[in-house]
XYZ file of C-alpha atoms in Angstrom:
455
model
C 5.548 -57.667 -2.062
C 8.288 -56.120 -4.527
C 8.357 -52.395 -4.416
C 8.227 -50.643 -7.967
C 11.471 -48.300 -8.533
C 10.553 -44.792 -9.484
C 11.670 -44.046 -12.831
C 14.389 -41.707 -12.569
C 13.052 -38.689 -13.848
C 10.208 -38.687 -11.000
C 10.423 -35.945 -8.833
C 12.082 -33.582 -11.613
C 10.569 -30.452 -11.971
C 9.340 -29.885 -15.571
C 10.445 -26.847 -17.405
C 8.051 -23.590 -17.461
C 6.041 -23.289 -21.009
C 6.273 -20.675 -22.824
C 5.115 -17.288 -21.313
C 1.461 -16.318 -23.206
C 0.570 -13.073 -24.169
C -1.527 -11.055 -22.299
C -4.469 -9.577 -24.504
C -5.119 -6.378 -23.124
C -8.626 -5.234 -23.314
C -9.073 -1.507 -24.609
C -9.532 1.233 -22.080
C -11.584 4.224 -22.855
C -9.888 7.380 -20.985
C -12.208 10.431 -20.692
C -12.779 13.732 -18.764
C -15.842 15.469 -18.017
C -16.222 19.138 -18.153
C -16.317 19.368 -14.515
C -12.732 17.584 -14.074
C -13.728 13.902 -13.515
C -11.381 11.673 -14.694
C -12.630 8.287 -15.898
C -11.120 5.081 -17.257
C -13.418 2.614 -18.348
C -12.320 -1.105 -19.372
C -14.878 -3.973 -20.355
C -14.308 -7.359 -18.980
C -17.023 -9.368 -19.650
C -16.115 -12.839 -17.591
C -18.771 -12.146 -15.522
C -22.035 -9.894 -15.179
C -20.915 -7.197 -12.739
C -18.442 -4.330 -12.768
C -16.138 -3.281 -10.465
C -15.552 0.390 -9.606
C -13.158 2.866 -7.477
C -13.673 6.685 -7.035
C -10.440 8.002 -5.978
C -9.614 11.393 -4.531
C -6.103 12.505 -4.862
C -5.748 13.480 -1.156
C -5.337 11.542 1.673
C -4.035 12.013 5.425
C -0.842 14.041 4.224
C -3.003 16.617 3.157
C -5.155 16.531 6.213
C -5.058 19.446 8.900
C -4.834 16.694 11.544
C -3.394 13.276 11.591
C -5.841 10.780 10.717
C -8.412 13.378 9.775
C -8.704 11.651 6.123
C -9.454 8.494 7.190
C -12.311 9.170 9.784
C -14.010 11.625 7.150
C -14.076 8.634 4.682
C -15.433 6.481 7.329
C -17.900 9.021 8.468
C -19.382 9.904 4.967
C -20.601 6.211 4.054
C -23.044 6.872 7.237
C -25.727 9.294 5.840
C -26.723 11.566 2.882
C -29.257 14.053 2.551
C -31.767 11.890 0.987
C -30.565 8.236 2.854
C -29.632 7.277 6.124
C -27.396 4.882 7.152
C -29.776 2.013 7.546
C -31.431 3.124 4.180
C -28.041 2.659 2.535
C -27.652 -0.640 3.904
C -30.985 -1.811 2.620
C -30.539 -0.229 -0.639
C -26.976 -2.325 -1.093
C -28.421 -5.305 -0.048
C -31.487 -4.830 -2.651
C -29.320 -4.687 -5.677
C -26.444 -7.208 -4.373
C -23.913 -4.703 -4.251
C -20.902 -4.198 -1.959
C -19.610 -0.614 -1.200
C -16.899 0.681 1.127
C -14.835 4.019 1.971
C -11.344 4.601 3.164
C -8.535 6.693 3.133
C -4.696 6.484 3.204
C -1.600 8.414 2.754
C -2.120 10.166 -0.674
C -5.978 9.058 -1.394
C -9.344 8.405 -0.084
C -11.587 5.957 -2.217
C -15.149 4.714 -2.512
C -15.018 1.396 -3.791
C -17.909 -0.421 -5.033
C -19.058 -3.487 -6.885
C -22.037 -5.084 -8.183
C -24.440 -6.302 -10.837
C -24.460 -4.274 -14.176
C -28.512 -4.496 -14.407
C -27.966 -2.314 -11.217
C -25.308 -0.051 -12.140
C -27.324 3.030 -12.327
C -28.500 2.773 -9.132
C -25.163 1.825 -7.469
C -23.529 5.038 -9.339
C -26.645 7.232 -7.916
C -25.049 5.961 -4.236
C -21.485 6.361 -4.999
C -22.611 10.103 -6.351
C -24.888 11.069 -3.522
C -21.799 10.062 -0.932
C -19.253 11.918 -3.390
C -21.447 15.169 -3.170
C -24.175 15.216 -0.219
C -22.697 13.281 2.596
C -24.505 14.716 5.659
C -21.917 13.611 8.366
C -24.628 12.548 11.260
C -23.171 13.470 14.507
C -23.978 10.057 16.175
C -22.189 8.109 13.499
C -19.386 10.681 14.054
C -19.127 9.885 17.507
C -19.582 5.826 17.072
C -16.671 5.945 14.374
C -14.572 8.048 16.802
C -14.833 5.504 19.529
C -14.018 2.829 17.087
C -10.738 4.404 15.867
C -10.161 5.282 19.920
C -10.293 1.511 20.642
C -8.207 0.682 17.464
C -5.531 3.021 18.490
C -5.490 1.557 21.867
C -4.798 -2.054 19.996
C -2.310 -0.719 17.853
C 0.058 0.538 20.725
C -0.085 -3.008 21.926
C 1.079 -4.024 18.898
C 5.033 -4.521 17.736
C 4.452 -4.323 14.261
C 2.611 -1.266 14.240
C 4.868 0.419 16.708
C 8.007 -0.494 14.633
C 6.236 1.380 11.773
C 5.316 4.013 13.233
C 8.892 4.728 14.716
C 10.702 4.048 11.179
C 8.374 6.301 9.358
C 8.803 9.188 12.167
C 12.485 8.573 11.592
C 12.721 8.484 7.837
C 10.202 11.466 7.335
C 10.691 13.374 10.386
C 8.182 16.494 10.266
C 6.744 16.016 6.756
C 2.784 14.452 6.711
C 4.576 10.885 6.024
C 5.978 10.838 9.106
C 2.854 10.357 10.985
C 0.959 6.818 10.221
C -1.596 7.141 12.832
C -3.011 9.977 14.653
C -2.411 9.675 18.775
C -5.465 9.236 21.102
C -5.685 13.080 22.022
C -5.830 14.044 17.979
C -8.923 11.858 17.743
C -10.481 13.346 21.102
C -9.840 16.521 19.583
C -11.668 16.321 15.984
C -14.816 18.207 15.326
C -17.619 17.427 12.898
C -16.560 20.681 11.440
C -13.159 19.729 10.608
C -14.355 16.558 8.703
C -16.665 18.519 6.698
C -14.054 21.022 5.634
C -11.762 18.302 4.608
C -14.836 17.018 2.837
C -15.661 20.173 0.994
C -12.056 21.074 0.334
C -10.994 17.602 -1.267
C -14.582 15.753 -2.626
C -14.839 17.474 -5.897
C -14.677 16.360 -9.502
C -11.241 17.890 -10.453
C -9.756 15.954 -7.748
C -11.536 12.383 -8.486
C -10.886 9.904 -10.836
C -13.494 6.951 -11.580
C -12.041 3.641 -12.800
C -14.530 0.819 -13.812
C -13.885 -2.776 -15.120
C -16.647 -4.957 -16.199
C -19.270 -6.274 -18.165
C -20.651 -3.518 -20.030
C -20.512 -1.166 -23.091
C -17.785 1.683 -22.570
C -19.810 4.160 -24.650
C -23.161 3.118 -22.883
C -21.129 3.297 -19.391
C -19.649 6.552 -20.107
C -22.961 8.000 -21.119
C -24.441 6.899 -17.550
C -21.398 8.390 -15.861
C -21.976 11.519 -17.614
C -25.536 11.803 -16.622
C -24.832 11.034 -12.851
C -21.779 13.001 -12.090
C -21.988 15.541 -14.895
C -23.925 18.140 -12.493
C -21.443 17.569 -9.856
C -19.695 21.123 -9.167
C -15.668 21.601 -9.613
C -13.585 22.679 -6.773
C -9.708 23.306 -6.382
C -7.573 21.316 -3.825
C -4.275 22.455 -2.283
C -1.739 20.256 -2.666
C -0.078 18.526 0.434
C 2.893 19.896 1.945
C 6.367 18.583 1.321
C 8.514 20.151 3.858
C 12.452 19.326 4.008
C 13.241 15.683 5.255
C 15.711 15.327 8.226
C 19.531 14.234 7.262
C 20.121 10.776 8.003
C 23.625 10.157 8.134
C 25.339 6.662 10.020
C 23.547 3.924 11.353
C 21.377 4.334 14.320
C 19.019 2.148 16.524
C 15.623 3.175 17.953
C 14.305 0.860 20.759
C 10.613 0.667 21.544
C 10.071 -1.019 24.911
C 7.467 -3.005 25.319
C 7.450 -4.781 28.589
C 7.664 -8.387 28.663
C 7.503 -9.176 24.972
C 8.428 -12.869 24.264
C 9.877 -11.937 20.832
C 11.194 -8.562 18.781
C 10.009 -6.840 16.004
C 13.164 -5.794 13.840
C 12.253 -3.193 11.349
C 15.318 -1.779 9.125
C 14.775 1.045 6.418
C 16.237 3.892 4.302
C 14.287 6.548 1.656
C 14.260 5.141 -1.368
C 12.242 6.728 -4.629
C 8.975 6.640 -6.192
C 7.194 4.564 -8.850
C 7.526 7.324 -11.430
C 11.585 7.178 -10.999
C 13.065 5.378 -13.820
C 14.773 2.942 -11.580
C 11.756 1.751 -10.207
C 11.547 -1.464 -11.881
C 15.452 -1.791 -11.068
C 14.694 -1.410 -7.284
C 11.423 -3.636 -7.396
C 13.638 -6.702 -9.170
C 16.269 -6.163 -6.481
C 14.000 -6.262 -4.012
C 12.517 -9.502 -4.909
C 15.557 -11.128 -4.858
C 16.498 -9.917 -1.571
C 13.593 -10.185 0.662
C 10.232 -9.921 -1.354
C 9.619 -13.452 -2.477
C 9.518 -16.300 -0.626
C 12.379 -18.010 -2.258
C 13.990 -14.644 -1.781
C 17.795 -14.758 0.238
C 16.349 -13.160 2.914
C 13.930 -15.949 3.512
C 16.352 -18.514 2.992
C 18.940 -17.451 5.376
C 17.136 -16.622 8.342
C 14.017 -18.733 7.866
C 15.179 -21.716 6.115
C 18.620 -21.936 7.626
C 18.961 -20.537 10.908
C 15.126 -21.025 11.542
C 15.279 -17.276 13.408
C 11.563 -16.275 12.153
C 8.523 -17.446 10.075
C 8.080 -14.903 7.673
C 11.092 -12.315 7.327
C 10.131 -9.726 4.143
C 11.442 -6.386 2.647
C 9.570 -4.105 0.398
C 9.868 -1.020 -1.612
C 7.211 1.719 -0.691
C 6.157 4.057 -3.345
C 4.282 7.005 -1.961
C 3.263 9.884 -3.814
C 6.069 12.287 -2.984
C 8.746 10.298 -1.544
C 9.450 6.226 -1.074
C 11.553 4.174 1.188
C 12.810 0.671 1.472
C 12.432 -1.569 4.523
C 13.221 -4.938 5.807
C 11.178 -6.742 8.844
C 11.522 -9.688 10.916
C 9.662 -11.106 14.117
C 12.102 -13.064 15.988
C 13.163 -14.888 19.393
C 14.403 -12.061 21.756
C 17.777 -13.989 21.929
C 18.403 -13.816 18.417
C 17.705 -10.160 17.411
C 21.590 -9.246 16.969
C 22.048 -12.382 15.086
C 19.136 -11.676 12.861
C 20.172 -7.816 12.019
C 23.763 -9.179 11.178
C 22.212 -11.555 8.408
C 19.927 -9.043 7.178
C 22.910 -6.500 6.668
C 25.050 -9.556 5.205
C 22.371 -9.978 2.555
C 22.134 -6.380 1.918
C 25.817 -6.090 1.128
C 26.178 -9.033 -0.314
C 23.465 -7.543 -2.905
C 25.549 -4.378 -3.201
C 28.658 -6.190 -3.983
C 27.951 -9.161 -6.047
C 26.142 -9.560 -9.269
C 23.342 -11.799 -8.928
C 23.851 -15.313 -11.267
C 21.892 -15.938 -14.334
C 19.615 -18.677 -12.534
C 18.583 -16.554 -9.627
C 18.155 -13.637 -11.774
C 15.788 -15.563 -14.339
C 13.828 -16.959 -11.337
C 12.984 -13.606 -10.069
C 12.153 -11.940 -13.335
C 9.654 -15.131 -14.084
C 8.188 -14.550 -10.747
C 7.462 -10.791 -10.965
C 5.835 -11.162 -14.325
C 3.677 -14.266 -13.246
C 2.729 -12.555 -10.411
C 1.615 -9.417 -12.547
C -0.033 -11.732 -15.005
C -2.204 -13.105 -11.810
C -3.158 -9.256 -10.556
C -4.776 -8.916 -13.618
C -7.080 -11.543 -13.320
C -9.834 -10.646 -11.410
C -12.037 -7.128 -12.367
C -10.790 -5.306 -9.128
C -7.015 -6.425 -9.946
C -7.271 -4.677 -13.338
C -9.005 -1.669 -11.656
C -6.295 -1.186 -9.320
C -3.583 -1.445 -11.545
C -5.188 0.637 -13.771
C -6.082 3.118 -11.029
C -2.477 3.371 -9.651
C -1.216 3.875 -13.383
C -3.699 6.545 -14.067
C -3.045 8.318 -10.371
C 0.646 8.336 -10.795
C 0.709 9.915 -14.259
C 2.596 6.873 -15.519
C 3.381 6.311 -19.431
C -0.140 5.299 -21.088
C 1.704 1.925 -22.079
C 3.219 1.000 -18.588
C 0.921 -2.039 -18.236
C 1.059 -3.330 -21.582
C 4.900 -3.127 -21.488
C 5.741 -4.218 -17.740
C 6.444 -7.836 -18.430
C 9.015 -7.106 -21.373
C 10.747 -4.418 -19.314
C 11.151 -6.741 -15.993
C 12.597 -9.346 -18.605
C 14.774 -6.765 -20.399
C 16.739 -6.344 -16.888
C 20.051 -7.441 -16.384
C 22.421 -8.358 -13.093
C 23.837 -5.044 -13.674
C 20.621 -3.588 -13.038
C 20.114 -5.279 -10.155
C 23.388 -4.348 -8.699
C 23.047 -0.514 -9.457
C 19.692 -0.534 -7.864
C 21.040 -2.410 -4.587
C 23.948 0.058 -4.582
C 21.932 3.244 -4.919
C 18.799 2.037 -2.736
C 20.016 -0.501 -0.162
C 21.766 2.179 1.873
C 23.356 -0.362 4.332
C 25.572 2.440 5.881
C 22.798 4.922 6.774
C 20.292 2.164 7.565
C 18.018 3.487 10.130
C 17.231 0.500 13.063
C 13.909 -0.079 15.017
C 13.644 -2.738 17.483
C 10.221 -3.339 19.499
C 10.217 -5.775 22.423
C 11.610 -5.989 26.036
C 14.428 -3.373 26.582
C 16.095 -5.328 29.418
C 16.406 -8.365 26.923
C 17.280 -5.853 23.736
C 19.486 -3.192 24.742
C 22.583 -4.796 24.969
C 22.258 -6.292 21.414
C 20.609 -3.010 20.146
C 23.600 -1.129 21.159
C 25.857 -3.187 18.902
C 24.759 -1.254 15.658
C 25.146 1.848 16.358
C 24.090 4.862 19.164
C 20.532 4.315 20.163
C 17.785 5.932 21.678
C 14.805 4.268 23.731
C 10.920 5.024 23.580
C 7.903 3.935 24.882
C 4.705 2.707 23.337
C 3.491 6.229 23.175
C 6.322 7.340 21.248
C 7.810 9.496 24.002
C 11.795 9.278 24.722
C 12.617 7.748 27.768
């Protein structure tokens, strides 16, 4: 049988269709007399709503590392009116989800459910934010779980690398701590949790974001009824001490004996989302290592096979930001990997990005942005970010056109400012015996154990 030849056009990638406009739903932005900020957006795709109650303080403002995190976990386990079991039963009865957590700069209660039961779900959220009881047995259970999690983290190269880099970049600043030590958790007291809760869980420190199948006017009236009696308070801002001076490359080797691969992490301080250069840095990062077809991935994954998933990222915390590059590689190619990481950084800093590569990166970012708005949760998250960071009111609406307007010169400028090759800090986690000689090639180095102690 004779095979039928494929036409010449077989396998050709069709051109992109014209970009479709995003039709933005109108948002309702209000502040209650007690200071609670509220953002409501209609989304009638499904008969549900998605909500987040943010508090503008997290672990950076706590009196002990990780205190905001355990506070958020324990507050969910009981109120003055409901036990932990009753909370779970009530959530199942109305078909709702509810979780709580805390990060560096914020604490949050997240929830989702059917609009028909919104009053009941919001009532529970109000209870948790105003009347959490902090049961002693639940506190001890959460403490045990946190300790077990910390012991696991101390064996995880990615965690150890991130912890060391943050300590190097931010020093004694609260951002220098990403996780408590076991001794911190063992010394927590229930009164510390209650004190953090009293100081920071109040309406003047809070933002309530709702996206869903509702009338904004009716939902706002419901919010006013349920949260209006919440008493205001005042929170002290998180401390912002001076940052360490970082001059020249240095290497920090975290010894993990018998590790079969090395975790490589390179970073430098950068900017926050409020900086005028933020979108320029976002685009430069995408081209360098922030996307699957980026230069870093093509180099050390596709061409050289050193690693499976290298990545770079720009990390905007509230007070400061940083840029980082990470890869998990075979021990024997650790130095070669670092060489290529810096080669690609220096290429970004010295040579303008070609037009085709620039266009691909801009299209990728605008497409990713649109996908992130496709769900109620995604839209709520974007609205929360812009509101918490006090970004311009039209930040989301104009995001795509501002990305598409960026030029090769913008990317070069961002790379030269924020990919600080000469002063990059290098963290390597792995077997010291196999890595020490390679680490020494890139600058003066220090060695630490998995507990963060210098050895």
